[in-house]
mmCIF file of C-alpha atoms in Angstrom:
data_model
loop_
_atom_site.group_PDB
_atom_site.id
_atom_site.type_symbol
_atom_site.label_atom_id
_atom_site.label_comp_id
_atom_site.label_asym_id
_atom_site.label_seq_id
_atom_site.Cartn_x
_atom_site.Cartn_y
_atom_site.Cartn_z
ATOM 1 C CA MET B 1 33.587 -90.451 -12.067
ATOM 2 C CA SER B 2 31.946 -90.320 -9.124
ATOM 3 C CA TYR B 3 33.297 -88.377 -5.654
ATOM 4 C CA TYR B 4 32.615 -89.545 -2.215
ATOM 5 C CA ASN B 5 32.117 -86.733 0.013
ATOM 6 C CA ASN B 6 32.985 -88.250 3.254
ATOM 7 C CA ALA B 7 31.566 -84.876 5.471
ATOM 8 C CA ASN B 8 28.111 -85.484 4.256
ATOM 9 C CA ARG B 9 28.199 -89.323 3.106
ATOM 10 C CA THR B 10 27.230 -88.328 -0.157
ATOM 11 C CA TYR B 11 27.799 -89.628 -3.825
ATOM 12 C CA SER B 12 28.240 -86.287 -6.285
ATOM 13 C CA ALA B 13 28.921 -87.053 -10.722
ATOM 14 C CA GLN B 14 30.073 -83.373 -10.958
ATOM 15 C CA GLY B 15 33.248 -83.810 -9.161
ATOM 16 C CA ALA B 16 34.489 -82.680 -6.201
ATOM 17 C CA ASN B 17 33.852 -79.009 -6.469
ATOM 18 C CA SER B 18 30.285 -79.563 -6.417
ATOM 19 C CA TYR B 19 27.964 -80.154 -3.587
ATOM 20 C CA VAL B 20 24.389 -81.358 -2.836
ATOM 21 C CA ALA B 21 22.014 -79.607 -1.392
ATOM 22 C CA LYS B 22 19.004 -80.370 1.135
ATOM 23 C CA ASN B 23 16.536 -81.561 -1.950
ATOM 24 C CA GLY B 24 19.004 -83.707 -3.468
ATOM 25 C CA LYS B 25 20.247 -81.206 -6.446
ATOM 26 C CA VAL B 26 24.275 -81.021 -7.452
ATOM 27 C CA LYS B 27 25.024 -77.159 -6.856
ATOM 28 C CA LYS B 28 28.245 -75.304 -8.243
ATOM 29 C CA PRO B 29 29.531 -73.096 -5.228
ATOM 30 C CA GLN B 30 28.901 -69.564 -6.572
ATOM 31 C CA LEU B 31 32.309 -66.707 -5.161
ATOM 32 C CA THR B 32 31.192 -63.226 -4.203
ATOM 33 C CA CYS B 33 33.532 -60.703 -4.332
ATOM 34 C CA LYS B 34 34.002 -58.988 -0.887
ATOM 35 C CA LYS B 35 31.973 -55.998 -2.425
ATOM 36 C CA CYS B 36 29.218 -57.824 -3.646
ATOM 37 C CA THR B 37 29.025 -59.889 -0.213
ATOM 38 C CA ALA B 38 26.166 -58.735 2.343
ATOM 39 C CA SER B 39 27.640 -57.174 5.347
ATOM 40 C CA GLN B 40 26.301 -57.558 8.976
ATOM 41 C CA GLN B 41 23.392 -55.663 9.536
ATOM 42 C CA THR B 42 23.801 -52.868 12.424
ATOM 43 C CA GLU B 43 20.071 -51.632 12.783
ATOM 44 C CA LEU B 44 16.449 -53.046 12.666
ATOM 45 C CA THR B 45 13.385 -51.112 12.073
ATOM 46 C CA CYS B 46 10.681 -52.005 14.875
ATOM 47 C CA MET B 47 7.489 -52.960 12.384
ATOM 48 C CA ILE B 48 4.899 -51.661 15.455
ATOM 49 C CA CYS B 49 6.734 -48.232 16.375
ATOM 50 C CA THR B 50 8.441 -47.802 12.710
ATOM 51 C CA LYS B 51 11.861 -46.385 14.289
ATOM 52 C CA THR B 52 15.430 -47.686 13.292
ATOM 53 C CA MET B 53 17.575 -48.316 16.513
ATOM 54 C CA PRO B 54 21.149 -50.638 17.124
ATOM 55 C CA LEU B 55 20.150 -54.145 17.535
ATOM 56 C CA SER B 56 20.850 -54.027 21.215
ATOM 57 C CA LYS B 57 17.564 -52.204 21.307
ATOM 58 C CA PHE B 58 15.943 -55.725 19.973
ATOM 59 C CA ALA B 59 15.810 -59.265 21.799
ATOM 60 C CA LYS B 60 17.964 -62.156 20.148
ATOM 61 C CA ALA B 61 14.848 -63.401 19.119
ATOM 62 C CA GLN B 62 13.237 -60.797 17.329
ATOM 63 C CA ARG B 63 16.667 -60.317 15.539
ATOM 64 C CA LYS B 64 15.689 -63.352 13.634
ATOM 65 C CA ASN B 65 12.436 -62.172 12.162
ATOM 66 C CA GLY B 66 13.822 -59.048 10.386
ATOM 67 C CA GLU B 67 11.356 -57.380 8.725
ATOM 68 C CA ARG B 68 8.907 -58.314 11.209
ATOM 69 C CA ALA B 69 11.290 -57.731 14.755
ATOM 70 C CA ARG B 70 9.575 -55.733 17.153
ATOM 71 C CA CYS B 71 11.833 -53.824 19.928
ATOM 72 C CA MET B 72 12.449 -54.197 23.176
ATOM 73 C CA THR B 73 9.693 -51.237 24.091
ATOM 74 C CA CYS B 74 7.274 -52.793 22.095
ATOM 75 C CA LEU B 75 7.687 -55.980 23.292
ATOM 76 C CA LYS B 76 7.468 -54.448 26.890
ATOM 77 C CA LYS B 77 4.081 -52.369 26.397
ATOM 78 C CA LYS B 78 2.336 -55.739 24.416
ATOM 79 C CA GLU B 79 3.053 -57.849 27.872
ATOM 80 C CA GLU B 80 1.556 -55.308 29.891
ATOM 81 C CA GLU B 81 -1.346 -54.838 27.842
ATOM 82 C CA GLU B 82 -1.999 -58.567 27.889
ATOM 83 C CA ILE B 83 -1.512 -59.016 31.735
ATOM 84 C CA GLU B 84 -4.094 -56.257 32.125
ATOM 85 C CA ASP B 85 -6.478 -57.940 29.634
ATOM 86 C CA SER B 86 -5.849 -61.735 31.388
ATOM 87 C CA GLU B 87 -6.613 -60.433 34.796
ATOM 88 C CA GLU B 88 -9.478 -62.173 36.549
ATOM 89 C CA ASP B 89 -12.838 -59.601 36.595
ATOM 90 C CA ASP B 90 -14.899 -59.916 39.923
ATOM 91 C CA ASP B 91 -18.235 -60.704 38.016
ATOM 92 C CA GLY B 92 -19.660 -63.340 41.021
ATOM 93 C CA ASP B 93 -19.356 -65.563 38.181
ATOM 94 C CA GLU B 94 -17.327 -68.320 41.148
ATOM 95 C CA LEU B 95 -20.202 -67.844 43.446
ATOM 96 C CA VAL B 96 -22.441 -69.239 40.676
ATOM 97 C CA TYR B 97 -19.793 -71.972 39.957
ATOM 98 C CA ASN B 98 -19.858 -73.129 43.771
ATOM 99 C CA ASP B 99 -22.966 -72.709 44.482
ATOM 100 C CA THR B 100 -23.802 -75.433 41.473
ATOM 101 C CA ILE B 101 -21.015 -77.433 43.316
ATOM 102 C CA GLN B 102 -23.040 -77.713 46.785
ATOM 103 C CA GLU B 103 -26.228 -78.118 44.965
ATOM 104 C CA LEU B 104 -24.652 -81.250 42.919
ATOM 105 C CA TYR B 105 -23.775 -82.620 47.166
#
């Protein structure tokens, strides 16, 4: 006998107590006790400064990275370094470019 799961619109030959994973295989749901269930994470360790800090010191996008998370302080330092590196240099290259354009016309 097969069961139709209206929420997923899938048929399951195993019965109503199983579900179909994304890869199409039927899995039996596993129950875990309260002690074995993972608790919510309240602290992260920054991969750059290696300090363990509360979640409030990390951006929400960084919290999802887990082991590769960077704190807001380290992110700001990196942004400042990138801004300093990307500032235009006054080499005089612009004059050469303008002279070349004038020669073409």
